[in-house]
Short mmCIF file of C-alpha atoms and ligand atoms in Angstrom, two decimals:
data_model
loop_
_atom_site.label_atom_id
_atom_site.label_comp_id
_atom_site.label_asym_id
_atom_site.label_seq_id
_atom_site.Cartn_x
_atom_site.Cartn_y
_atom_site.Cartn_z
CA UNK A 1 3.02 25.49 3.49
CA UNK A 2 5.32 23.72 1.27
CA UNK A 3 6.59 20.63 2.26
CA UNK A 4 8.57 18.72 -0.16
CA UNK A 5 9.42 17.40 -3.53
CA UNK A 6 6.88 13.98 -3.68
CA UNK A 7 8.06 12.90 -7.11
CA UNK A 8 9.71 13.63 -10.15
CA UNK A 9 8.09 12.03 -13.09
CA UNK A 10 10.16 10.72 -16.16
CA UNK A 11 8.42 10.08 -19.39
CA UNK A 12 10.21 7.30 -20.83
CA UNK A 13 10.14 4.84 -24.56
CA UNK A 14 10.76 1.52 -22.45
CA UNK A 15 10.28 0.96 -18.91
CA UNK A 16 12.61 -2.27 -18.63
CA UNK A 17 15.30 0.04 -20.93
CA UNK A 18 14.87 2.90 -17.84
CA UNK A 19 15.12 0.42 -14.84
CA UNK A 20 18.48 -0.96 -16.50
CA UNK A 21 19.70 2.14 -15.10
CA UNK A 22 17.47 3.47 -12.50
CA UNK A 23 17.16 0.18 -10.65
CA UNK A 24 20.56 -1.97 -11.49
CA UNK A 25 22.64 0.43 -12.35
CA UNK A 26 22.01 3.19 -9.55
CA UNK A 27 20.44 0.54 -7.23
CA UNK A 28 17.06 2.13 -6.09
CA UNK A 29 14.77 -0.85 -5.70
CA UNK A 30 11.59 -0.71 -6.98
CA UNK A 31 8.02 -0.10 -4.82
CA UNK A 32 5.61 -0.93 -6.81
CA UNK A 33 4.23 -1.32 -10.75
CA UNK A 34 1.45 0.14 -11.63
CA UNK A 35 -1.04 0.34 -14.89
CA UNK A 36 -2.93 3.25 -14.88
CA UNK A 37 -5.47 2.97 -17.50
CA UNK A 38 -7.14 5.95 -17.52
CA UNK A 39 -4.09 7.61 -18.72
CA UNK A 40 -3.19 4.60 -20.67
CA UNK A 41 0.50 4.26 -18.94
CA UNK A 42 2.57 1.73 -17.11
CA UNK A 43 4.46 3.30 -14.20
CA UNK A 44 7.28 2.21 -11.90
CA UNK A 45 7.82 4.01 -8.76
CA UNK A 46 11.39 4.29 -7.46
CA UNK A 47 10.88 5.63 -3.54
CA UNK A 48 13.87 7.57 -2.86
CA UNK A 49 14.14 9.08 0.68
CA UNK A 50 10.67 10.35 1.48
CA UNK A 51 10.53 11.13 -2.16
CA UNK A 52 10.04 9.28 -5.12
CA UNK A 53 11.33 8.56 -8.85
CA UNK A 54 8.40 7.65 -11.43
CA UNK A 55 9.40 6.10 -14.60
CA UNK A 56 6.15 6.92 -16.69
CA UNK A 57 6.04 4.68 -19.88
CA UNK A 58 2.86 5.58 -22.14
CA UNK A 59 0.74 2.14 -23.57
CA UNK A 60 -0.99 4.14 -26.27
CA UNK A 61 0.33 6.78 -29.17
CA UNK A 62 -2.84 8.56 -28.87
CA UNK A 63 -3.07 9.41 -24.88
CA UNK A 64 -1.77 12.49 -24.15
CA UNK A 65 1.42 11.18 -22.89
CA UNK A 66 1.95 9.20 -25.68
CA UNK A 67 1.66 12.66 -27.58
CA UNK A 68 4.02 14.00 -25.61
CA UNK A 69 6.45 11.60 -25.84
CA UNK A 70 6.03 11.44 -29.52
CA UNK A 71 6.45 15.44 -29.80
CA UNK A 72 9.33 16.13 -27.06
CA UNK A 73 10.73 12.86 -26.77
CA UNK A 74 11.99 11.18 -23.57
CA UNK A 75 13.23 12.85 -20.55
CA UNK A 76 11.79 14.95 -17.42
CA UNK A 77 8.02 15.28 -17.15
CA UNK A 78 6.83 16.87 -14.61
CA UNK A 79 8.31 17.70 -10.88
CA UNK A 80 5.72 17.26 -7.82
CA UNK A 81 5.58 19.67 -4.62
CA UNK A 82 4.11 18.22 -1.56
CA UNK A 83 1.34 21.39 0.21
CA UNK A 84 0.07 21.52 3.03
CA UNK A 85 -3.03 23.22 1.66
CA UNK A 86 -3.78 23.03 -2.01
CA UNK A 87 -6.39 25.37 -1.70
CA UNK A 88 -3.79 27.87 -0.09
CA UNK A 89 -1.42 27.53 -2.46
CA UNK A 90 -3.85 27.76 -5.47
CA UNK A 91 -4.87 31.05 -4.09
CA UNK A 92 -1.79 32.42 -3.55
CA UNK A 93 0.15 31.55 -6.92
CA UNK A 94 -3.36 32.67 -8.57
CA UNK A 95 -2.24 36.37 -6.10
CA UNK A 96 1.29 36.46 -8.40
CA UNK A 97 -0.37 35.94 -12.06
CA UNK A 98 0.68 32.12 -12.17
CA UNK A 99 -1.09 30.56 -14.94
CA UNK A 100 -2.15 27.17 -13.86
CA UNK A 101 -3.63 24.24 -16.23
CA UNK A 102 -5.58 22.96 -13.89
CA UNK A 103 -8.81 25.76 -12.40
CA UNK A 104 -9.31 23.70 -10.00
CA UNK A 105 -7.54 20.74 -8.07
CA UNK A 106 -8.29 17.10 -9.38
CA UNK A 107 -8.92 14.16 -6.72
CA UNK A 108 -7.11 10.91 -7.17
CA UNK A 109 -9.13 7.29 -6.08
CA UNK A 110 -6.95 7.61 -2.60
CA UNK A 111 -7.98 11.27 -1.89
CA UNK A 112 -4.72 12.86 -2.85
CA UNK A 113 -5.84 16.28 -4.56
CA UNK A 114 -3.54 17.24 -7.27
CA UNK A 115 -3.20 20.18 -9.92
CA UNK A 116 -0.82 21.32 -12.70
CA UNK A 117 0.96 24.70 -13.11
CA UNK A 118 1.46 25.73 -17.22
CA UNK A 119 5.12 25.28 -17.73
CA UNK A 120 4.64 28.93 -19.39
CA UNK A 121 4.77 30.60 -15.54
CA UNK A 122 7.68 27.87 -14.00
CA UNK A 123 10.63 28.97 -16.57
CA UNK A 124 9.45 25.31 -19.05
CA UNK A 125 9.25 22.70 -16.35
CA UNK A 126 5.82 21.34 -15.85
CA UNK A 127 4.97 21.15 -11.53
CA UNK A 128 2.61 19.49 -10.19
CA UNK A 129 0.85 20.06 -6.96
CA UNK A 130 -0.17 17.52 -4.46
CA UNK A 131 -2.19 17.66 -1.10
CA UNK A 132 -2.40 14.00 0.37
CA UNK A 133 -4.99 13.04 2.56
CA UNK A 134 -5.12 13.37 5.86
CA UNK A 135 -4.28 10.83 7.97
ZN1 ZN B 201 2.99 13.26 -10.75
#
């Protein structure tokens, strides 16, 4: 079962530059700050409703966000659906020919299980999958 949009994830040059707008300008106040250094990026998260903005701003040139950003230059990232069952849904999209970049779903250090879908099957926008943990 799909639930909901989590987050949408914008890859941006200059966090402070992005929460000019995102935070004074629009006024969504800010949760939390958060270095992530396995992927080598600061990130802001802007809960909205029972979903959430992420301002992702890469540290290093040479991460793969940093690539990215380098190559396709700031904007959306990637856009995150909230399952029920990752497993499920895995299956089923793997049922209509959906070409996924992750085989298998990835676990984050709070349980939530993740995986990507190749922009290639979503008409260009990257999605993510997520399946928190249970409470
Ligand atoms: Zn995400």
């Amino acid at each position: 079962m799909i639930k909901q949009i989590n987050h949408v994830a914008i890859l941006v040059e200059d966090l402070d530059a992005s929460l000019s707008f995102w935070r004074d300008a629009l006024g969504i106040p800010v949760g939390k700050t958060e270095v992530n250094p396995g992927e080598n990026v600061n990130i802001a998260f802007l809960p909205l409703g029972d979903s959430e903005i992420e301002l992702l701003e890469p540290i290093s040139a040479d991460s793969a966000l940093g690539k990215f950003l380098a190559k396709r230059g700031q904007g959306m990232h990637h856009i995150c659906v909230e399952v029920d069952d990752i497993d499920a849904t895995m299956q089923r999209l793997a049922e209509h020919g959906v070409q996924m970049i992750n085989d298998a779903p990835k676990s984050r250090e709070d349980g939530t299980r993740y995986a990507f879908v190749h922009p290639k099957s979503t008409s260009g926008v990257l999605v993510e999958l997520y399946e928190l943990p249970k409470a």
